[in-house]
Coordinates of C-alpha atoms in Angstrom, one line a residue:
X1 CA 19.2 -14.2 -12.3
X2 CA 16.7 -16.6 -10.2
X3 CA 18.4 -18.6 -7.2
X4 CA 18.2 -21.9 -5.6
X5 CA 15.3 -22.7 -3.1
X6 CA 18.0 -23.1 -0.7
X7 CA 19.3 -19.3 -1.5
X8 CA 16.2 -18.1 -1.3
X9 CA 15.0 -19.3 2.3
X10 CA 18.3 -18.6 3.9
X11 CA 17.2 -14.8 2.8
X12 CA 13.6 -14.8 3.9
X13 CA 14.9 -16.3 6.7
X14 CA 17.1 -13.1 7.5
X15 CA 13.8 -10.7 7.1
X16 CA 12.5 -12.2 9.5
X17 CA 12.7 -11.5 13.3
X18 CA 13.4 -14.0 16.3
X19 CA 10.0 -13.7 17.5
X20 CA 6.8 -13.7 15.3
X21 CA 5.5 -10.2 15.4
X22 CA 1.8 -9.2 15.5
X23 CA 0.6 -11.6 13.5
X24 CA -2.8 -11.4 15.5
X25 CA -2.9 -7.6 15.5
X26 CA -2.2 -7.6 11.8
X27 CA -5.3 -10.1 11.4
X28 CA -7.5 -8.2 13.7
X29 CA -7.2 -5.0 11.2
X30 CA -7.2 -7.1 7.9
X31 CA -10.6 -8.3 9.5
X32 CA -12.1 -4.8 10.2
X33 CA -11.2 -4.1 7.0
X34 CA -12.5 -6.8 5.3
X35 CA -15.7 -6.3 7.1
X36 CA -16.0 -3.0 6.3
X37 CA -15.6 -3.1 2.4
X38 CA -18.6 -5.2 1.4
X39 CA -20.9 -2.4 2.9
X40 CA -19.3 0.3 1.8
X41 CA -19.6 -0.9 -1.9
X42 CA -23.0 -1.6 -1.9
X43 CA -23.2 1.7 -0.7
X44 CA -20.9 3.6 -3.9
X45 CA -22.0 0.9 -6.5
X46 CA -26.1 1.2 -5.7
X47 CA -27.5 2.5 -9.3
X48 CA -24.1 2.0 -10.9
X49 CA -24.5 -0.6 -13.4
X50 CA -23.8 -4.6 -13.2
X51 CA -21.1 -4.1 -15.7
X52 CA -19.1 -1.6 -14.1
X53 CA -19.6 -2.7 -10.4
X54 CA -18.8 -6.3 -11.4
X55 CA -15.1 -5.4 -12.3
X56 CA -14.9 -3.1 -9.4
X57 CA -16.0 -5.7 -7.1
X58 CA -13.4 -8.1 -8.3
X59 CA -10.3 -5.5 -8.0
X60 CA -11.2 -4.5 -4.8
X61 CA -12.7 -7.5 -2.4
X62 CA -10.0 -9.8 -3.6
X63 CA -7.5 -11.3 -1.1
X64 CA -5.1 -8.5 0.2
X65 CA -3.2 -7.5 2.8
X66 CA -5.1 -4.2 3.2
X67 CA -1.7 -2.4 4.2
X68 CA -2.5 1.1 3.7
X69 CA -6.1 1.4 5.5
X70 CA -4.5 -0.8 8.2
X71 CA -1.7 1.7 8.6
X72 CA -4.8 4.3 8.4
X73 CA -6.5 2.9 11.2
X74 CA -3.4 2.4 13.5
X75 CA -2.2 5.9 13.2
X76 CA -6.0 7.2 14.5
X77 CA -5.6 5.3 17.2
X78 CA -2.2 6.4 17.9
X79 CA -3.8 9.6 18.0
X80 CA -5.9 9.0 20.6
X81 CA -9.1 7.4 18.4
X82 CA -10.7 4.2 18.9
X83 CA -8.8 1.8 15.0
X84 CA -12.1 0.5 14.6
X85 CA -13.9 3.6 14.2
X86 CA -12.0 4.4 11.5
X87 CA -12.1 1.4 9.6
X88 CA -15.3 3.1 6.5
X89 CA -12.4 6.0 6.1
X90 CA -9.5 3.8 5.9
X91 CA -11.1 2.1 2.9
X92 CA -10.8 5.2 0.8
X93 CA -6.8 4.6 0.5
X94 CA -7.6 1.2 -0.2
X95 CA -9.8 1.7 -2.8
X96 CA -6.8 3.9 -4.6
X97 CA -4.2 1.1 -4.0
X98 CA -6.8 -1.3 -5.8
X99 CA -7.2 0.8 -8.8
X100 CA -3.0 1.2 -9.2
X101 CA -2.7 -2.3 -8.9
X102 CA -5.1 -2.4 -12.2
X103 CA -3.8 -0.3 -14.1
X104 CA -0.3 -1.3 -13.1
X105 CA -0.9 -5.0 -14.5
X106 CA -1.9 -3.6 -17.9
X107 CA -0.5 -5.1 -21.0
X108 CA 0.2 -1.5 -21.8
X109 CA 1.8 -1.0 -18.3
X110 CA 3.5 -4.5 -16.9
X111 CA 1.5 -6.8 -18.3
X112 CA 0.6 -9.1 -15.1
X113 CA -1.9 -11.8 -15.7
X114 CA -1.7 -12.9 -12.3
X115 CA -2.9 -10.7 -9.0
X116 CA -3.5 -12.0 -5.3
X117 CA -3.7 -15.5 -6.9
X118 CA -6.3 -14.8 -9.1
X119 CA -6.1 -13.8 -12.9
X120 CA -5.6 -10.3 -12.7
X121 CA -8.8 -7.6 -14.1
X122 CA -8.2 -7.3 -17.6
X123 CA -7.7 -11.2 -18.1
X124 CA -11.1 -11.7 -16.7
X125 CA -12.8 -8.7 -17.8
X126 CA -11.2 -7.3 -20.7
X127 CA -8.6 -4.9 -21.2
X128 CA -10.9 -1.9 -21.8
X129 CA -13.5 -2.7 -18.9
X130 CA -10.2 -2.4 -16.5
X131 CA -9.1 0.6 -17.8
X132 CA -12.3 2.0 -17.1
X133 CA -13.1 0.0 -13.9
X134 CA -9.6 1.6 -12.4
X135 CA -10.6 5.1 -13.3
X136 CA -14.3 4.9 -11.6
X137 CA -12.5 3.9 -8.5
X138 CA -10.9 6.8 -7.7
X139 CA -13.8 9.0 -7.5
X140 CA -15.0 6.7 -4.8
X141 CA -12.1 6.5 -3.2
X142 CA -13.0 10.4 -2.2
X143 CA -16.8 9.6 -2.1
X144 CA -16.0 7.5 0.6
X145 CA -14.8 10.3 3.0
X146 CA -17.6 12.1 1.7
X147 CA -19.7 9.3 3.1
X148 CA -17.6 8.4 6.5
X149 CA -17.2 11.8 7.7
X150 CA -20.4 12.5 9.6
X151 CA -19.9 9.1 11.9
X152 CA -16.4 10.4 12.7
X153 CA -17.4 13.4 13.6
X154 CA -15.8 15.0 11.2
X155 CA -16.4 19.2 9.9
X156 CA -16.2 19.8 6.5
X157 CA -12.5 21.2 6.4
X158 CA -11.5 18.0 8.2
X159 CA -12.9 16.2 5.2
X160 CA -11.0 18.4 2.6
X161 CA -8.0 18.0 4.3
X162 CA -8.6 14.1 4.0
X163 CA -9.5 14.6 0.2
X164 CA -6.1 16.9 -0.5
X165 CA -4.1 14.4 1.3
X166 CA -5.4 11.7 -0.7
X167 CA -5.5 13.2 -4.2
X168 CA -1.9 14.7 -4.0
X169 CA 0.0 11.4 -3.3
X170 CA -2.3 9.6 -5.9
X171 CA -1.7 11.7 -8.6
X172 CA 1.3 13.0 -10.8
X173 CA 3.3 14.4 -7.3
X174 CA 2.6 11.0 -6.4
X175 CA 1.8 7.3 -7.3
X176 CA 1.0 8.0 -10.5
X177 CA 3.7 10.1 -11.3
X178 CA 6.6 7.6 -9.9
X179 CA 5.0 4.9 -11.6
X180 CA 5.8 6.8 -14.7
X181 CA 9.5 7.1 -13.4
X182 CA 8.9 3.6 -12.7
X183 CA 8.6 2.7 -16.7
X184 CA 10.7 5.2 -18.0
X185 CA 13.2 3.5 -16.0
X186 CA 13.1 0.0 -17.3
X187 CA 16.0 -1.4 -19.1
X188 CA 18.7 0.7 -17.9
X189 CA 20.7 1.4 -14.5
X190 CA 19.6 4.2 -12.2
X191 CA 21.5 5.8 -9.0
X192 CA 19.9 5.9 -5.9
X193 CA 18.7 9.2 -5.7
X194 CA 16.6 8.6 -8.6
X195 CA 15.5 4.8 -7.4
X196 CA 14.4 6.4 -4.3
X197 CA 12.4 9.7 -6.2
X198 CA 10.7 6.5 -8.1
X199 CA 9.6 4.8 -5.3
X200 CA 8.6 7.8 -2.7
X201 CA 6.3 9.0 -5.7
X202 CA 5.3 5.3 -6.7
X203 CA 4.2 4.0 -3.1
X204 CA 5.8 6.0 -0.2
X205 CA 3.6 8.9 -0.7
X206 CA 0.1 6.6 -0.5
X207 CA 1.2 5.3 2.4
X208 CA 2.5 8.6 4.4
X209 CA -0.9 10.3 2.8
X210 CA -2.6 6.9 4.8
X211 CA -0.9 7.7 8.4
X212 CA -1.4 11.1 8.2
X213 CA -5.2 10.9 6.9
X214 CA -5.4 8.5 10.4
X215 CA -3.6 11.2 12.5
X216 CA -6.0 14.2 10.9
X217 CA -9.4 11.7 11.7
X218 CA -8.4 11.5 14.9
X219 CA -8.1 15.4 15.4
X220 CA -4.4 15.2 16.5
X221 CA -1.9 18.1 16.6
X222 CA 0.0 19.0 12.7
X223 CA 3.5 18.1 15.1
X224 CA 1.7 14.8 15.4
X225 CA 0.2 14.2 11.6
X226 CA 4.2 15.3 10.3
X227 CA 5.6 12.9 12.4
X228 CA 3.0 10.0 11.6
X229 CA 3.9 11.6 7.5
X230 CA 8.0 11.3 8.2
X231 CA 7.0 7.8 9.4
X232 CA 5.0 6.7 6.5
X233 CA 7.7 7.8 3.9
X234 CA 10.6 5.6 5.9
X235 CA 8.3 2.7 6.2
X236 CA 6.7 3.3 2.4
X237 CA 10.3 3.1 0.9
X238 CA 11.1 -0.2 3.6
X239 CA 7.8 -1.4 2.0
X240 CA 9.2 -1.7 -1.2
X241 CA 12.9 -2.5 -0.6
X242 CA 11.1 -5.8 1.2
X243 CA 8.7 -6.2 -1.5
X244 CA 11.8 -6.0 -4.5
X245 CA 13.5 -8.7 -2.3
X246 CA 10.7 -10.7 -2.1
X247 CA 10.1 -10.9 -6.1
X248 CA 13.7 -11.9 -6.5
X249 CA 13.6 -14.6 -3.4
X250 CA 9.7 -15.9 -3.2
X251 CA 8.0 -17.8 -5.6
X252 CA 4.8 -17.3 -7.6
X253 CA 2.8 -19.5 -5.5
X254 CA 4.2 -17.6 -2.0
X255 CA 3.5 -14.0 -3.4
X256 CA 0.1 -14.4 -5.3
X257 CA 1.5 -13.3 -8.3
X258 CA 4.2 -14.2 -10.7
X259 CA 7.8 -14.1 -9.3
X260 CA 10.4 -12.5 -11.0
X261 CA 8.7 -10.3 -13.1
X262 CA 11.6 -7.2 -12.3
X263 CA 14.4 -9.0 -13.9
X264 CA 12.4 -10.0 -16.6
X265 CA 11.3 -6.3 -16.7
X266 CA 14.7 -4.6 -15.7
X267 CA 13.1 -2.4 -13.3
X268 CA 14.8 -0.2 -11.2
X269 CA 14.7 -2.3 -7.7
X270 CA 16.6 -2.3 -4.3
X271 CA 18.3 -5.3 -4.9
X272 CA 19.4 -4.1 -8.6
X273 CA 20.7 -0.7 -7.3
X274 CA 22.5 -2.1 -4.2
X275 CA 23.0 -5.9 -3.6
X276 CA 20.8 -8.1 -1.9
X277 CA 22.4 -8.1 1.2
X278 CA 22.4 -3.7 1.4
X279 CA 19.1 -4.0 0.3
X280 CA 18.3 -6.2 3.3
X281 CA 19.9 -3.5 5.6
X282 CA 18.4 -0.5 3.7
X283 CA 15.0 -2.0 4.9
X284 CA 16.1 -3.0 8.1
X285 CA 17.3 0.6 8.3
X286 CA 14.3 2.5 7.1
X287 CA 11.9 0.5 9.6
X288 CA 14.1 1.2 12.4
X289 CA 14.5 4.9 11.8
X290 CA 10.4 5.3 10.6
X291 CA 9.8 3.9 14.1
X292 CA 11.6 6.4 15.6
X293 CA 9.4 9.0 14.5
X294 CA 6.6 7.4 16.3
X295 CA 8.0 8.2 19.7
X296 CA 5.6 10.9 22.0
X297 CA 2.3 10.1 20.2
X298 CA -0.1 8.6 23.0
X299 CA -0.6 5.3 21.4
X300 CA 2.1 4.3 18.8
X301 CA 2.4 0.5 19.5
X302 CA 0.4 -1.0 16.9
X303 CA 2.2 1.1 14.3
X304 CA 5.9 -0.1 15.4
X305 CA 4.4 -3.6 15.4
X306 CA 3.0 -3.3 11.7
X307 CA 6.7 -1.7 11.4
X308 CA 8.4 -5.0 12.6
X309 CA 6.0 -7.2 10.8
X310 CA 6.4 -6.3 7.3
X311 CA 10.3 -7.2 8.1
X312 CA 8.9 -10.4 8.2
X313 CA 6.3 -10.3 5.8
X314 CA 6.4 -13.4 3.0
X315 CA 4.2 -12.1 0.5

C-alpha cells in the first residue's frame, strides 16, 4: 500500500540524523568523479562507433550519486592514499553499476522507463541498443584499470587483483547472480536469510569489491582490505534496506525514478520482510556495526561520514 505525505515525512524524518552529515564531503567526491568520467570515456569510446558510444554516454554521465567509486576513493585514502588520486580507478565500479542499472530497467527485467529523472536507455535508444550498450560497458569497466594503473603506481598483480575483485562480485557470485534471486523472488514471501543472500549478491558485493579495490590501490595490508570488505557488505545491505524504504516513503519526483515500483512488483524488500519500523533499525544497525569495522585504519573518517550520510540520504 502507498501512505500519506504526512506518513511518509514523519519516516524520512527518522533516517535522518540531528545534524546534517557530510553533505560537503559527499559533494567534493561526486565532483571528482564527475570530473573524471568525461575523460575517461573519450579515452575507451575513441574509434568505437557514434552508435554505441552514444548510449553509453547517456547510461553513464547521467545524474548520479556515484556511491560506489566514492566509497572507492574514500577507502584509498583511508589507507593512507591521497581520494583524488584515485578518482580514474574508482570509475571502473561505476561504470559496472551503470550497466546493472540498464539492464535492470529492461522490459524483460523491471521494466523502468524512468532513471535519474530522465527516460531510462531503452526508452531513448531502443530496447536492443541497451542491451548491447550494457554489455560493452563491462569490458571497460576492466579496461579502465588497465588504463589507470600506471599513474597509480600500480604492478601488474596489483591490477589483477583489482580486475578479480571487480569481476567476481559483478557476475553470477555476485550482482548478477542476486539480481536473478532478485526476480525469481517476485510475487511470493521470502525469510530473511534468503532476502539478505538476494541483496549481498545483488548490491552488497559491488560495494565491498569497491572498498576493498580502494584499500588494494592504496597498497594497504590484507588485515586492512578485509576489514574495509566486512565494512562494505554491512553498509551494501544498509544501502539497500534505506533504499527499499525510500521507494515505499519518497515520491517519483524525490528519487528520480518512479516510486513504488516494489509493491507493484512484489519484490522481496526490507520493509516487506520485516515492517517499516525493523527495517529502519536493521539499517540503522548495519551502518553502525559497518563503522565499526573501520576502526585502526589510519584514515577512516570520510568513510564513517559516507556511513552516516546515506542514513540520511533522500534519494
Amino acid at each position: 500500500m502507498r501512505y500519506s505525505r504526512a506518513r511518509r515525512e514523519r519516516w524520512a524524518e527518522r533516517l535522518v540524523t540531528s545534524a546534517v552529515v557530510g553533505q560537503d564531503t559527499i559533494g567534493w567526491y561526486q565532483r571528482q568523479v564527475d570530473a573524471a568520467l568525461p575523460d575517461l570515456l573519450d579515452d575507451l569510446l575513441s574509434g568505437v562507433a557514434e552508435v554505441t558510444a552514444a548510449p553509453i554516454r547517456y547510461a553513464v554521465l547521467g545524474h548520479g550519486k556515484r556511491i560506489r567509486p566514492l566509497l572507492l576513493m574514500a577507502a584509498f585514502k583511508a589507507t593512507g592514499g591521497r581520494a583524488e588520486d584515485a578518482a580514474r580507478i574508482a570509475c571502473s565500479v561505476e561504470l559496472v553499476h551503470a550497466y546493472s542499472l540498464v539492464h535492470d530497467d529492461l522490459p524483460c527485467m523491471d521494466d523502468d522507463v524512468l532513471r535519474r529523472g530522465r527516460p531510462t536507455l531503452h526508452v531513448r535508444f531502443g530496447v536492443r541498443t541497451a542491451v548491447l550498450a550494457g554489455a560493452a560497458m563491462m569490458p571497460l569497466a576492466v579496461r579502465t584499470i588497465g588504463l589507470s594503473r600506471h599513474a597509480l603506481g600500480l604492478t601488474a598483480s596489483a591490477a589483477a587483483q583489482l580486475v578479480v575483485r571487480l569481476t567476481a562480485a559483478s557476475g553470477g557470485a555476485g550482482m548478477v547472480g542476486g539480481q536473478l534471486l532478485d526476480l525469481r523472488a517476485e510475487g511470493r514471501s521470502v525469510m530473511p536469510d534468503e532476502l539478505e543472500r538476494i541483496h549481498t549478491g545483488k548490491t552488497a558485493k559491488l560495494m565491498a569489491a569497491s572498498v576493498a579495490m580502494g584499500g588494494i590501490a592504496a597498497r594497504a595490508q590484507a588485515v586492512d582490505v578485509d576489514r574495509l570488505e566486512r565494512f562494505g557488505l554491512r553498509f551494501g545491505l544498509a544501502f539497500q534496506a534505506i533504499d527499499d524504504i525510500l521507494d515505499m516513503s519518497g515520491t517519483t519526483d524525490e528519487l528520480g525514478k518512479e516510486s513504488g515500483r516494489d509493491e507493484v512488483l512484489r519484490k522481496a524488500t526490507y520493509p516487506a520482510v520485516y515492517g517499516l519500523p525493523e527495517a529502519e533499525r536493521l539499517s540503522r544497525e548495519l551502518v553502525r556495526s559497518a563503522a565499526a569495522e573501520l576502526d585502526g585504519l589510519p584514515e577512516p573518517d570520510d568513510l564513517r561520514m559516507i556511513a552516516k550520510w546515506i542514513l540520511a540520504r533522500r534519494h
